[in-house]
Coordinates of C-alpha atoms in Angstrom, one line a residue:
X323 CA -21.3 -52.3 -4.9
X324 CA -21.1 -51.1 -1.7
X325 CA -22.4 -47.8 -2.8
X326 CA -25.4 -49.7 -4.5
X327 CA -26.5 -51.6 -1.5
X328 CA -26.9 -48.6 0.9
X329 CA -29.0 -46.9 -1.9
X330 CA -31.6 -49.4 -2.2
X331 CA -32.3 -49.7 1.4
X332 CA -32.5 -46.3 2.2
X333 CA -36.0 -46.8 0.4
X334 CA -37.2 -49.6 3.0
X335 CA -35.8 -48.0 5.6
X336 CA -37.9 -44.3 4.6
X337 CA -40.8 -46.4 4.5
X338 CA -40.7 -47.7 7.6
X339 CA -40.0 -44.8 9.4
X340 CA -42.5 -43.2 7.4
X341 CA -45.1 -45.6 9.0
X342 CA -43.7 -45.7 12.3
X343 CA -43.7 -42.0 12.6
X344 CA -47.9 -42.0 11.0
X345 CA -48.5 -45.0 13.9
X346 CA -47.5 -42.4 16.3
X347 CA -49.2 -39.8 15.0
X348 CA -52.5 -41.4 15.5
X349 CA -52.0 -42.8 18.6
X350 CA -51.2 -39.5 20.1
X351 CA -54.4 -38.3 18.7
X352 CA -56.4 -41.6 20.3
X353 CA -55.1 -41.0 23.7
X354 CA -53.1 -37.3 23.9
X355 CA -52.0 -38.7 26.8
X356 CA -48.7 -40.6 26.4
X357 CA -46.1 -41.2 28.9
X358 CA -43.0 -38.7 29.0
X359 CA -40.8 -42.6 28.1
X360 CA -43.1 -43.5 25.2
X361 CA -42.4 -39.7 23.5
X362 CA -38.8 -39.7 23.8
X363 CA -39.1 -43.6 22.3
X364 CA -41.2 -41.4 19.2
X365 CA -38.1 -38.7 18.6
X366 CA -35.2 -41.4 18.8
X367 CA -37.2 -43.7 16.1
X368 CA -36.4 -40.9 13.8
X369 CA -33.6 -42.2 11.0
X370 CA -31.0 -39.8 10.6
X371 CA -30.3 -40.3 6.4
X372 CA -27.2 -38.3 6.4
X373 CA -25.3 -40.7 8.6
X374 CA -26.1 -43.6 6.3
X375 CA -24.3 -41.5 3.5
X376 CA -21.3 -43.4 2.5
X377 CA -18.0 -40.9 2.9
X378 CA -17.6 -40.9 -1.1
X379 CA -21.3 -38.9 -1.3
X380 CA -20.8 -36.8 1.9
X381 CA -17.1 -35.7 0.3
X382 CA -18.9 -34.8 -2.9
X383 CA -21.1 -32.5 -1.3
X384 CA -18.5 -30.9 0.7
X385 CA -16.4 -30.2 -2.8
X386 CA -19.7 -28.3 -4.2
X387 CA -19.6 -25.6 -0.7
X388 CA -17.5 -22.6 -1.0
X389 CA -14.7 -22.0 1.1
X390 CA -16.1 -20.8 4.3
X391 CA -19.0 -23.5 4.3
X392 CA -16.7 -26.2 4.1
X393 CA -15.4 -24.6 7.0
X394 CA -18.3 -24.4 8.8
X395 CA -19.3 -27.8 7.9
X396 CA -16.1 -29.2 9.4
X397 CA -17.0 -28.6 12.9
X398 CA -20.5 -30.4 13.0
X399 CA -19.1 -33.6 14.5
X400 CA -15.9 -35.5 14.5
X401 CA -16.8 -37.6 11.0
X402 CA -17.4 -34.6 9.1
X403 CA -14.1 -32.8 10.2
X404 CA -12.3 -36.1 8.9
X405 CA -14.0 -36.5 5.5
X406 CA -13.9 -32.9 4.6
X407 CA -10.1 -32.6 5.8
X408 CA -9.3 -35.6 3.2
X409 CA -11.3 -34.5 1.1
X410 CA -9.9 -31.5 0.4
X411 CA -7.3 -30.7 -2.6
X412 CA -6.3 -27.1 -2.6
X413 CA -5.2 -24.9 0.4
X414 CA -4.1 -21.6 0.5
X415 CA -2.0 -21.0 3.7
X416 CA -0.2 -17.6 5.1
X417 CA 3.0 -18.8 4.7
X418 CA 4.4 -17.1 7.8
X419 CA 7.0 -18.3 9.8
X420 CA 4.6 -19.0 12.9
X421 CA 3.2 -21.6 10.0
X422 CA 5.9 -24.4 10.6
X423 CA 5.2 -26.1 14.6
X424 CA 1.5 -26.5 12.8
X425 CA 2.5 -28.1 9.9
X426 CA 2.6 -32.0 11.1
X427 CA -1.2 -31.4 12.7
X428 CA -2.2 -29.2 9.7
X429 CA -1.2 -31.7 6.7
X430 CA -1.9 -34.6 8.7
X431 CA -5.9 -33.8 8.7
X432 CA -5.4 -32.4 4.9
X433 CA -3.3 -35.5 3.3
X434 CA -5.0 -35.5 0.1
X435 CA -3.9 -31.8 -1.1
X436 CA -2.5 -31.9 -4.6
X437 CA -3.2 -27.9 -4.7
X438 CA -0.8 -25.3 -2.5
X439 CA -0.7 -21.8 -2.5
X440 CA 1.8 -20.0 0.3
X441 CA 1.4 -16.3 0.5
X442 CA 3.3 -14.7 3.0
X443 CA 2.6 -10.3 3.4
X444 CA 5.8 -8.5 2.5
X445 CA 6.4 -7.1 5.4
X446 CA 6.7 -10.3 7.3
X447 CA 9.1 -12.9 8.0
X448 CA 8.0 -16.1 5.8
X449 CA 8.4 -19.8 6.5
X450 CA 12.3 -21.4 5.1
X451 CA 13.3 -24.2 4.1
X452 CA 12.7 -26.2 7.0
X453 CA 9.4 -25.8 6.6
X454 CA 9.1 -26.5 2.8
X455 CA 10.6 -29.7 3.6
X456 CA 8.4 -30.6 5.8
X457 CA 5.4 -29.8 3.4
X458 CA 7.1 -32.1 1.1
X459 CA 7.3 -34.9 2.7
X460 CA 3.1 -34.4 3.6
X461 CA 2.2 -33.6 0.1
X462 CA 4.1 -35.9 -1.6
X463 CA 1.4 -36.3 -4.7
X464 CA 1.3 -32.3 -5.2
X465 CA 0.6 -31.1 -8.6
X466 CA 0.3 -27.9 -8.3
X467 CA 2.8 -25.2 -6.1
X468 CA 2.1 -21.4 -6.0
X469 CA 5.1 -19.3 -4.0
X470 CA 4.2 -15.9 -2.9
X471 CA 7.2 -13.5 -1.3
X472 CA 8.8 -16.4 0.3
X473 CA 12.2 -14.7 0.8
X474 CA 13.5 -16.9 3.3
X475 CA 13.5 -20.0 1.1
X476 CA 16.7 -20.6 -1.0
X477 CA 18.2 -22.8 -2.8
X478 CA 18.7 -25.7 -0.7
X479 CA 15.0 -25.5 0.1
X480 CA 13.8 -26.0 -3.5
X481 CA 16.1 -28.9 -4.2
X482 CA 14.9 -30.9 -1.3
X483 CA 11.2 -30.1 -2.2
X484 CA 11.8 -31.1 -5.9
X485 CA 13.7 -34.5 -4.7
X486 CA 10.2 -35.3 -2.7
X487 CA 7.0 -33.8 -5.3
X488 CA 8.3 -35.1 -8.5
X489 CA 4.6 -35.2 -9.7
X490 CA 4.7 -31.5 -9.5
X491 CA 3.1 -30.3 -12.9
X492 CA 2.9 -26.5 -12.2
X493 CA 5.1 -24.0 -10.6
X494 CA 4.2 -20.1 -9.8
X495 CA 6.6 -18.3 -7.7
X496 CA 6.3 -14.8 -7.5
X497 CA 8.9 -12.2 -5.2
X498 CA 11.4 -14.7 -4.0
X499 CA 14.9 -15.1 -3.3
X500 CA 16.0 -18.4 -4.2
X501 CA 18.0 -18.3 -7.7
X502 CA 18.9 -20.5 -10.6
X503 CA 20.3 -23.3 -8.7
X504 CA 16.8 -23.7 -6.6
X505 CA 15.3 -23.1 -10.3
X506 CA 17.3 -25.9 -11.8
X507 CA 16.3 -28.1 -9.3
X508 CA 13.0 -28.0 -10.1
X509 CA 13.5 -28.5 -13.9
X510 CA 15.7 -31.7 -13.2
X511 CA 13.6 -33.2 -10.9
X512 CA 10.5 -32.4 -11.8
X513 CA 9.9 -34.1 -15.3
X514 CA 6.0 -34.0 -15.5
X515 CA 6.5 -30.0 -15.1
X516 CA 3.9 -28.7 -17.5
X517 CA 3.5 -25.0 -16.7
X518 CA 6.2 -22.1 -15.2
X519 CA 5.4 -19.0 -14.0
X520 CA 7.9 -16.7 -12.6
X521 CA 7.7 -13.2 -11.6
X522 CA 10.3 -10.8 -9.7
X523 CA 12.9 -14.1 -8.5
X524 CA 15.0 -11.4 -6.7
X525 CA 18.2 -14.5 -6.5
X526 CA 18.6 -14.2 -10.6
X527 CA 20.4 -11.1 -10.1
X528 CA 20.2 -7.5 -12.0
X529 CA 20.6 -7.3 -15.8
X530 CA 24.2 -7.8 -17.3
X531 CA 25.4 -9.8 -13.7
X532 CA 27.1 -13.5 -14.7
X533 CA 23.8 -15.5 -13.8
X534 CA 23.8 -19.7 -14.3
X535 CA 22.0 -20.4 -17.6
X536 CA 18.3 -22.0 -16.5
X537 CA 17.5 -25.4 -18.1
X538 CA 16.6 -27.0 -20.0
X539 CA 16.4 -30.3 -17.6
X540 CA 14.2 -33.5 -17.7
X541 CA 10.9 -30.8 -17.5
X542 CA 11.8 -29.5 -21.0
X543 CA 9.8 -32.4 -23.0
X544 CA 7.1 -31.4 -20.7
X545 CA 6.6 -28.0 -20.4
X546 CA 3.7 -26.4 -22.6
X547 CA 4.0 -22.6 -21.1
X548 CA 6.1 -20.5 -19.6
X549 CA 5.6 -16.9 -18.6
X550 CA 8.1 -14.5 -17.3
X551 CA 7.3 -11.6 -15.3
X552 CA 10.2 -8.3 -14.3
X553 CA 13.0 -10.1 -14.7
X554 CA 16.4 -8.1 -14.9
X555 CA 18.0 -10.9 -16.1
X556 CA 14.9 -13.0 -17.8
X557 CA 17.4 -14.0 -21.0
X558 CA 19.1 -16.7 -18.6
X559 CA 16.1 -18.8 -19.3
X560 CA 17.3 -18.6 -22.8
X561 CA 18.3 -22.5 -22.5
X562 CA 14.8 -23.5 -21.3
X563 CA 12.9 -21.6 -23.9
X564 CA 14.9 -23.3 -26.3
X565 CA 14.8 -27.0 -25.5
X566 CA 11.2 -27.1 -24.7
X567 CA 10.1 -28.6 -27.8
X568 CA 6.4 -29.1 -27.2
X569 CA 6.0 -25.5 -26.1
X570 CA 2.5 -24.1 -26.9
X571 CA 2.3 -20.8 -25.0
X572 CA 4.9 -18.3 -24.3
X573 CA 4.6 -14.9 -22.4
X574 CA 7.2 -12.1 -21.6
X575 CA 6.2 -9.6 -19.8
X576 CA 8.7 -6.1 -18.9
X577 CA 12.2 -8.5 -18.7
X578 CA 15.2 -6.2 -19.4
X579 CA 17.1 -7.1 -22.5
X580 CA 17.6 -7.2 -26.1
X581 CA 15.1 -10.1 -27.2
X582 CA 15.7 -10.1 -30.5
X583 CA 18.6 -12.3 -31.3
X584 CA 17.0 -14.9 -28.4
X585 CA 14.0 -14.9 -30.3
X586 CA 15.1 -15.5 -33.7
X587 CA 16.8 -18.8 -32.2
X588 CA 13.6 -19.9 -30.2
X589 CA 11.6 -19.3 -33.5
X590 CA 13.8 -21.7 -35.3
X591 CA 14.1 -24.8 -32.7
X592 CA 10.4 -24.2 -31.3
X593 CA 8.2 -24.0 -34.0
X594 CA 4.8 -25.4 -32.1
X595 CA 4.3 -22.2 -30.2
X596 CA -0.1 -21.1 -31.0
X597 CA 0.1 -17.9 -28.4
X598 CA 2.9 -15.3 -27.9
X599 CA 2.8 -12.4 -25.5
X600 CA 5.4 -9.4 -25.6
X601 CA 4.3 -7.1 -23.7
X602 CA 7.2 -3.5 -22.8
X603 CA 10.0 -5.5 -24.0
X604 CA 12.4 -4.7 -26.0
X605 CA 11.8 -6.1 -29.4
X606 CA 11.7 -5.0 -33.2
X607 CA 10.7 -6.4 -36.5
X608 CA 13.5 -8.5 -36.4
X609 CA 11.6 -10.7 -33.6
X610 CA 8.4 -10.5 -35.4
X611 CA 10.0 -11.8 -38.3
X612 CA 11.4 -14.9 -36.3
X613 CA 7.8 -15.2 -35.0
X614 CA 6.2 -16.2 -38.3
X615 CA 8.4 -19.1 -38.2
X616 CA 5.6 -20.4 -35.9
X617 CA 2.9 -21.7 -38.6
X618 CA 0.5 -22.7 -35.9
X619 CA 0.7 -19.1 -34.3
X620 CA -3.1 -18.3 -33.3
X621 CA -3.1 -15.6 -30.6
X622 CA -0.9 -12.3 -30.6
X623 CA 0.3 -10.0 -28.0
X624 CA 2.2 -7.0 -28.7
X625 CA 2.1 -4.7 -26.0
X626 CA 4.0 -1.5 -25.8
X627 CA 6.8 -2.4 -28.3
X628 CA 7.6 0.2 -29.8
X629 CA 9.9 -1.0 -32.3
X630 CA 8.0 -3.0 -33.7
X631 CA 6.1 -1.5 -37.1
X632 CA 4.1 -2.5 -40.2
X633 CA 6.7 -4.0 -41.3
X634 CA 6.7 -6.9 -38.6
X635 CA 3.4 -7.0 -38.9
X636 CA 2.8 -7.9 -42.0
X637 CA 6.0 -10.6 -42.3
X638 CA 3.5 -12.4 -39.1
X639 CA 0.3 -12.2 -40.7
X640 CA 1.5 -13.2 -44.3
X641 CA 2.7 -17.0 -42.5
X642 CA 0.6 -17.3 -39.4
X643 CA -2.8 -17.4 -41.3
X644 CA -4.6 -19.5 -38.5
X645 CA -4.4 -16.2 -36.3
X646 CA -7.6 -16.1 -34.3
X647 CA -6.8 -13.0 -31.5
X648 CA -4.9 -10.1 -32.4
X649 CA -4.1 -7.9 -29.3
X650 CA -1.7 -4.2 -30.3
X651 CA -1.3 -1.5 -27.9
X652 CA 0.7 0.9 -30.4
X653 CA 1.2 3.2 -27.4
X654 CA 0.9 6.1 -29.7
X655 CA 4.1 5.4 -32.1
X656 CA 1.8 5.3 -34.5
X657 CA 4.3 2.6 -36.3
X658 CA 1.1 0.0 -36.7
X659 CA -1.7 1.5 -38.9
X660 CA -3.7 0.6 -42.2
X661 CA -0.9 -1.1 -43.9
X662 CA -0.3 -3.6 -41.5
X663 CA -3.9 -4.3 -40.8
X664 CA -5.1 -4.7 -44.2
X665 CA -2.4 -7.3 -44.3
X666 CA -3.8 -8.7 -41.4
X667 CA -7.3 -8.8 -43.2
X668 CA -6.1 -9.9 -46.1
X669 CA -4.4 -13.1 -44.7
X670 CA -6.1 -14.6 -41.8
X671 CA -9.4 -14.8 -42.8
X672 CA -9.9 -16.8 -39.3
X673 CA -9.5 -13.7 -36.9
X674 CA -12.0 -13.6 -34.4
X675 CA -10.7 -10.9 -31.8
X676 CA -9.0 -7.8 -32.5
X677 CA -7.8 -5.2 -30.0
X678 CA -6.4 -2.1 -31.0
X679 CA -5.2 0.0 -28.4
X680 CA -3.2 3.8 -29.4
X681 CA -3.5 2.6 -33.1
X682 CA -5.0 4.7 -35.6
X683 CA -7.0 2.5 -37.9
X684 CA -9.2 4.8 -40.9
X685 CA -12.0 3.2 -43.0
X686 CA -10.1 1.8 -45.9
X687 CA -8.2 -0.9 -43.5
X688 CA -11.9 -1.6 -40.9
X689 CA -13.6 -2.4 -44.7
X690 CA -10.8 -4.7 -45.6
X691 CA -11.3 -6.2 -42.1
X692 CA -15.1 -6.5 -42.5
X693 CA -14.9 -7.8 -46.4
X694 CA -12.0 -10.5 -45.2
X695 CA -12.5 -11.4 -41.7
X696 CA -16.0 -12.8 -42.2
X697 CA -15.7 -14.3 -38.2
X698 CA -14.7 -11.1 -36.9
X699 CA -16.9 -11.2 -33.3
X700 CA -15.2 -9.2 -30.9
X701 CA -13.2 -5.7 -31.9
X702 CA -12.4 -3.1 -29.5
X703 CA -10.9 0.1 -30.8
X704 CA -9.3 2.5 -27.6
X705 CA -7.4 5.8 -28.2
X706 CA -7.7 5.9 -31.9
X707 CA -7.8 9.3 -32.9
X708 CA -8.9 8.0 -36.4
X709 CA -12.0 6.1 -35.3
X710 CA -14.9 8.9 -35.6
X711 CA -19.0 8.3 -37.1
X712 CA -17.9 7.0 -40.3
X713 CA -15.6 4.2 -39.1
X714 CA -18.1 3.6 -36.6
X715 CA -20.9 3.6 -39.4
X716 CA -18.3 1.5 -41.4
X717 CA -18.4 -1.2 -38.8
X718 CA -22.4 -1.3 -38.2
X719 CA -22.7 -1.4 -41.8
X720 CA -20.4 -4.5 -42.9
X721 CA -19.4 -6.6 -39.9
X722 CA -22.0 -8.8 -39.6
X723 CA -20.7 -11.2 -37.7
X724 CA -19.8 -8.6 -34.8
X725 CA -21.0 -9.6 -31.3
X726 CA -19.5 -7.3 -29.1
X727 CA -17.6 -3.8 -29.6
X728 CA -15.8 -1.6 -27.1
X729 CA -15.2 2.2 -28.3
X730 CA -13.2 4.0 -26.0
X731 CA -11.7 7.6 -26.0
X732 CA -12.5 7.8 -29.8
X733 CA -14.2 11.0 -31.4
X734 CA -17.6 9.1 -32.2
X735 CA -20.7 10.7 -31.4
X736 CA -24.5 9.5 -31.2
X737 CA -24.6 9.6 -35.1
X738 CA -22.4 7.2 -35.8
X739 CA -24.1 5.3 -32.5
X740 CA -27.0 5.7 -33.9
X741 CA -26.2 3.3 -37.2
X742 CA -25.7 0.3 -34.7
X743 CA -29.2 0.3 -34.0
X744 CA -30.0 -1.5 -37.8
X745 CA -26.1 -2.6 -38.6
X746 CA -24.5 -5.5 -36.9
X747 CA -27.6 -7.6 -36.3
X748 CA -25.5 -10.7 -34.3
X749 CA -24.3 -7.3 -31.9
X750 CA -25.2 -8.4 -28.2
X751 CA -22.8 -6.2 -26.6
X752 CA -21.8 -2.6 -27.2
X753 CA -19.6 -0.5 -24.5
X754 CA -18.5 3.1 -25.2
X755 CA -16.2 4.6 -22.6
X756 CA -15.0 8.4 -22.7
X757 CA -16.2 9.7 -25.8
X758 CA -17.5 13.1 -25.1
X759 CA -19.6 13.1 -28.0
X760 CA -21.7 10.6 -27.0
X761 CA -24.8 11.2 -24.9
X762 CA -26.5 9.3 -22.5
X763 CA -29.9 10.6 -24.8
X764 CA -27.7 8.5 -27.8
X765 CA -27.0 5.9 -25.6
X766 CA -30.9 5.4 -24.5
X767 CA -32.2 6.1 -27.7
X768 CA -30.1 3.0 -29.3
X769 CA -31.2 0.6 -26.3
X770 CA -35.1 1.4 -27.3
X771 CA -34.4 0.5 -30.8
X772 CA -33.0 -2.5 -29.8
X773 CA -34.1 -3.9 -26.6
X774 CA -32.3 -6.9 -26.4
X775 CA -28.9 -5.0 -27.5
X776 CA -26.6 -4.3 -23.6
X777 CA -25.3 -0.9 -23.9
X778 CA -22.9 0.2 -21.6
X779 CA -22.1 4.2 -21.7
X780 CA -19.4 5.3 -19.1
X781 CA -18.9 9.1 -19.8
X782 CA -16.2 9.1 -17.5
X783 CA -17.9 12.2 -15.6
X784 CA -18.9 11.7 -11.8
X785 CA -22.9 11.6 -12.3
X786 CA -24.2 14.9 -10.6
X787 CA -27.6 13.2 -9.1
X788 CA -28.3 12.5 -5.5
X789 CA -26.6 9.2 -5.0
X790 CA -23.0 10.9 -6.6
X791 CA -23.6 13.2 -3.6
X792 CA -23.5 10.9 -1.0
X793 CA -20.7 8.8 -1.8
X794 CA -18.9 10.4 -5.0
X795 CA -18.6 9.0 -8.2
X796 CA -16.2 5.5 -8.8
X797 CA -14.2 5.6 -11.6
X798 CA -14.1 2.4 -13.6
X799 CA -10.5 1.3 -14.5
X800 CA -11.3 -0.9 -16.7
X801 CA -13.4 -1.8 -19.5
X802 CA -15.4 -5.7 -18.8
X803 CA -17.0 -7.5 -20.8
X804 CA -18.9 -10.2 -19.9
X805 CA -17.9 -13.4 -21.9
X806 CA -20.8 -15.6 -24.0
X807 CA -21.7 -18.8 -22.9
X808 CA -19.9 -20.1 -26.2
X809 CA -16.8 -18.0 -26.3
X810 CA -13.8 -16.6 -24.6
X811 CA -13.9 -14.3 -22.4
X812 CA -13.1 -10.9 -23.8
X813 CA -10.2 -9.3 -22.2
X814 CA -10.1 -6.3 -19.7
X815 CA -9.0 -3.2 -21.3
X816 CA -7.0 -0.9 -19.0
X817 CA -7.7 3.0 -19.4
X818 CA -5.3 5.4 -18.9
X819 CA -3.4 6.9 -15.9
X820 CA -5.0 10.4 -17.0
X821 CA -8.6 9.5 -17.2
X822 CA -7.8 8.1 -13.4
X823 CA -6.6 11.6 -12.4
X824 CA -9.4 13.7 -13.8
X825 CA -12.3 11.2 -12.4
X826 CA -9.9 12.0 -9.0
X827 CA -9.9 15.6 -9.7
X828 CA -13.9 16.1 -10.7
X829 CA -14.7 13.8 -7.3
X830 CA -11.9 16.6 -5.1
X831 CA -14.0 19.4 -6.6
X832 CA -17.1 17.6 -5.4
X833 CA -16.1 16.9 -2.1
X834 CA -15.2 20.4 -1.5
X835 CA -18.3 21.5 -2.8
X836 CA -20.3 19.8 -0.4
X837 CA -17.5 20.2 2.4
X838 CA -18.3 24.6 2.0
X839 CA -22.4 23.8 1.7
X840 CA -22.1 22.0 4.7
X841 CA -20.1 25.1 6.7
X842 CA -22.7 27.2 5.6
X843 CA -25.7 25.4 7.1
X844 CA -23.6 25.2 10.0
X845 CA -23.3 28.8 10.6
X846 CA -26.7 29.6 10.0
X847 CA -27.9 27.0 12.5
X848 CA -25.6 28.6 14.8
X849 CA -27.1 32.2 14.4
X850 CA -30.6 31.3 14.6
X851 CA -30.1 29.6 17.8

């Protein structure tokens, strides 16, 4: 109500000064000649509207500046430093240990943070558990906690933080040295936990040590994703994993280990799982065939596993038929191929995103793909040795639902470019990375067929023009696409480390180059003078 009133008067209160101001006006043009007095009287009469803003409109407007804006903001006068400090609900602070004597002053002018990030550099000393307390105690409504090579804090530290922020729903510690007590504290006190990420927790201990099993604690029947990061012992979150019925996403990323047996029991009590990522662990088809216990299995990582072959493949797709995002990086094993896909094809006609990455597809298993898969919008196809102008010709011709392609280091050339320019008529998007047989004269000609079609050629050659000379040629790392308004954003596609090192190679030779053209203009300056 309050709000209301101070809205309709501003009106009134415009008008006024609006006529008060025009009064002036003309009597400085009557009589030019005003008393120094009566002029300041004309510059105080003018209403300053952002004062009357109530501190709920005047916090809104601060939450809409970036970072450094709100900054500036902050020191315009004593209000606005109050109402943008309380206003304020995430902080990112160098968690060094110079940090604690400011922490009273520093969270008593931020009290309303329910977002925290502490980052301290590697090389330095980082806050302890002293100062953690003390957070705690400020930030008692936290929701969100993000722990970056904080090797002074232990266990101690993190129980007495969990006993205060109980509200805590998400938990990202990356390079620390507490261990499973600190991590147990968490999970019992914390039972609105919702998401845990944990990368490198140096107090777990090295693969094979006797580690304290992790959870599963009150946070179980919360938790909805946990990801674990270069763990040498990652298995002693077995008990977690396990009793965290309402699990939705899980992620496992390089964590020493045989995964197998671990998976086959977290496939048969956790059953609600829609996304899975394995990415350089140490699984086989065994795990894949535990995996297509999970009916409501939608999205599918498998990265670097080796072991795992058509054979898994195929016992996932022929149960998980809501799959939606299929992500393989065969990593050259060629142990993924045509059988597995056309499975994939055959039996989740709802895929929308496929990502094939050292996997040798041909044209019998992208046909199947086309004739079944009639969502099919993204498809990226990296390192396939099998992917040439007729596969490429293939694609243009039959999926017609395909919005955006990536071809990368594939022996296609500006034929089978060339069919894109009348196949594929949804196509907004086309990027083709390191494939030598594609020209930039292919790559123009297809964008002047179809104007309104992006493509993206990246011959992974430093250009030889005048701008390459001044600064060399930057090598991409990474393949982007920009995500539609409607969709997902496609994922980044990493190229490999030997790409990297011929870009670094070619841009050496250049710099010598111009490093011996330069000597040479030298020495002739020096004779003629």
């Amino acid at each position: 109500m309050g709000q209301s009133a101070s809205a309709a008067a501003i009106p009134s209160r415009r008008e006024n000064n609006h006529r008060h101001r025009s009064k002036s006006k003309a009597t400085a043009l009557i009589s030019p000649m005003l008393a120094a007095d009566e002029s300041d009287e004309v510059v105080e009469s003018v209403t300053d509207y952002i004062s009357d803003l109530p501190d709920e409109c005047l916090a809104c407007i601060f939450q809409s500046l970036g970072s450094g804006d709100r900054k500036r903001c902050s020191l315009v006068c004593r209000r606005w430093l109050t109402v943008e400090g309380q206003s304020r609900h995430r902080l990112s602070l160098n968690a060094h240990a110079d940090l604690q004597p400011a922490i009273l002053s520093l969270f008593s002018r931020f009290d309303a943070v329910t977002k925290l990030a502490l980052k301290c550099d590697r090389r330095a000393i980082s806050i302890g558990d002293e100062a953690l307390d003390l957070i705690s105690l400020r930030c008692q409504n936290l929701t969100r906690l993000k722990l970056r090579a904080c090797r002074e804090l232990t266990d101690a530290g993190m129980l007495a933080f969990a006993k205060n922020c109980k509200a805590l729903k998400k938990l990202s510690c990356g390079s620390c040295t507490f261990g499973a007590k600190g991590m147990n504290a968490v999970l019992e006190n914390c039972s609105a936990l919702e998401e845990l990420s944990v990368k490198r927790l140096r107090g777990i201990g090295p693969e094979g040590s006797a580690v304290e099993p992790i959870g599963p604690g009150v946070a179980a029947s919360s938790l909805k994703t946990i990801c674990l990061k270069e763990l040498y012992n990652g298995q002693c979150f077995g008990p977690l994993i396990i009793g965290a019925k309402n699990l939705r996403t899980l992620k496992l990323f390089r964590c020493g280990g045989d995964w197998d047996k671990l998976l086959q029991v977290i496939a048969e009590r956790v059953t609600s799982m829609v996304e899975i990522h394995l990415e350089k662990l140490q699984v086989s088809d065994v795990a894949l065939a535990a995996i297509s216990n999970c009916l409501d299995l939608e999205i599918l990582h498998l990265v670097k596993t080796p072991d795992c072959t058509n054979v898994g493949l195929i016992s996932v797709s022929e149960r998980c038929k809501l799959l939606r995002k299929l992500h393989i990086d065969g990593w050259k094993s060629n142990r993924v191929g045509d059988e597995g896909l056309i499975s994939v094809a055959k039996s989740c006609p709802n895929l929308q995103e496929l990502v094939l990455i050292g996997v040798n597809p041909t044209k019998a298993s992208l046909e199947t793909l086309a004739a079944n898969c009639p969502n099919l919008e993204r498809l990226a196809l990296c390192g396939s040795d099998t992917v040439g102008d007729p596969e490429l010709l293939c694609i243009a011709a039959k999926c017609g639902a395909l919005k955006k392609l990536c071809i990368k280091s594939c022996p296609v050339s500006d034929v089978g470019l060339e069919g894109l320019a009348s196949g594929c008529p949804n196509m907004v998007k086309v990027k083709v990375k390191k494939c030598r047989l594609v020209t930039p004269e292919g790559a123009d000609s297809l964008r002047a067929k179809r104007p309104t079609l992006a493509v993206n050629l990246d011959t992974g050659e430093p250009p030889q023009d005048a701008s390459a000379s001044d600064g060399g040629a930057q090598d991409n790392p990474a393949v982007e696409f920009l995500p539609l308004a409607t969709q997902p954003a496609f994922p980044d596609i990493a190229s490999s480390s030997t790409g990297r090192s011929a870009s670094f190679k070619s841009r050496l030779s250049l710099l010598s180059g111009r490093t011996l053209v330069a000597c040479t203009l030298r020495r002739w300056v020096s004779r003629n003078s």
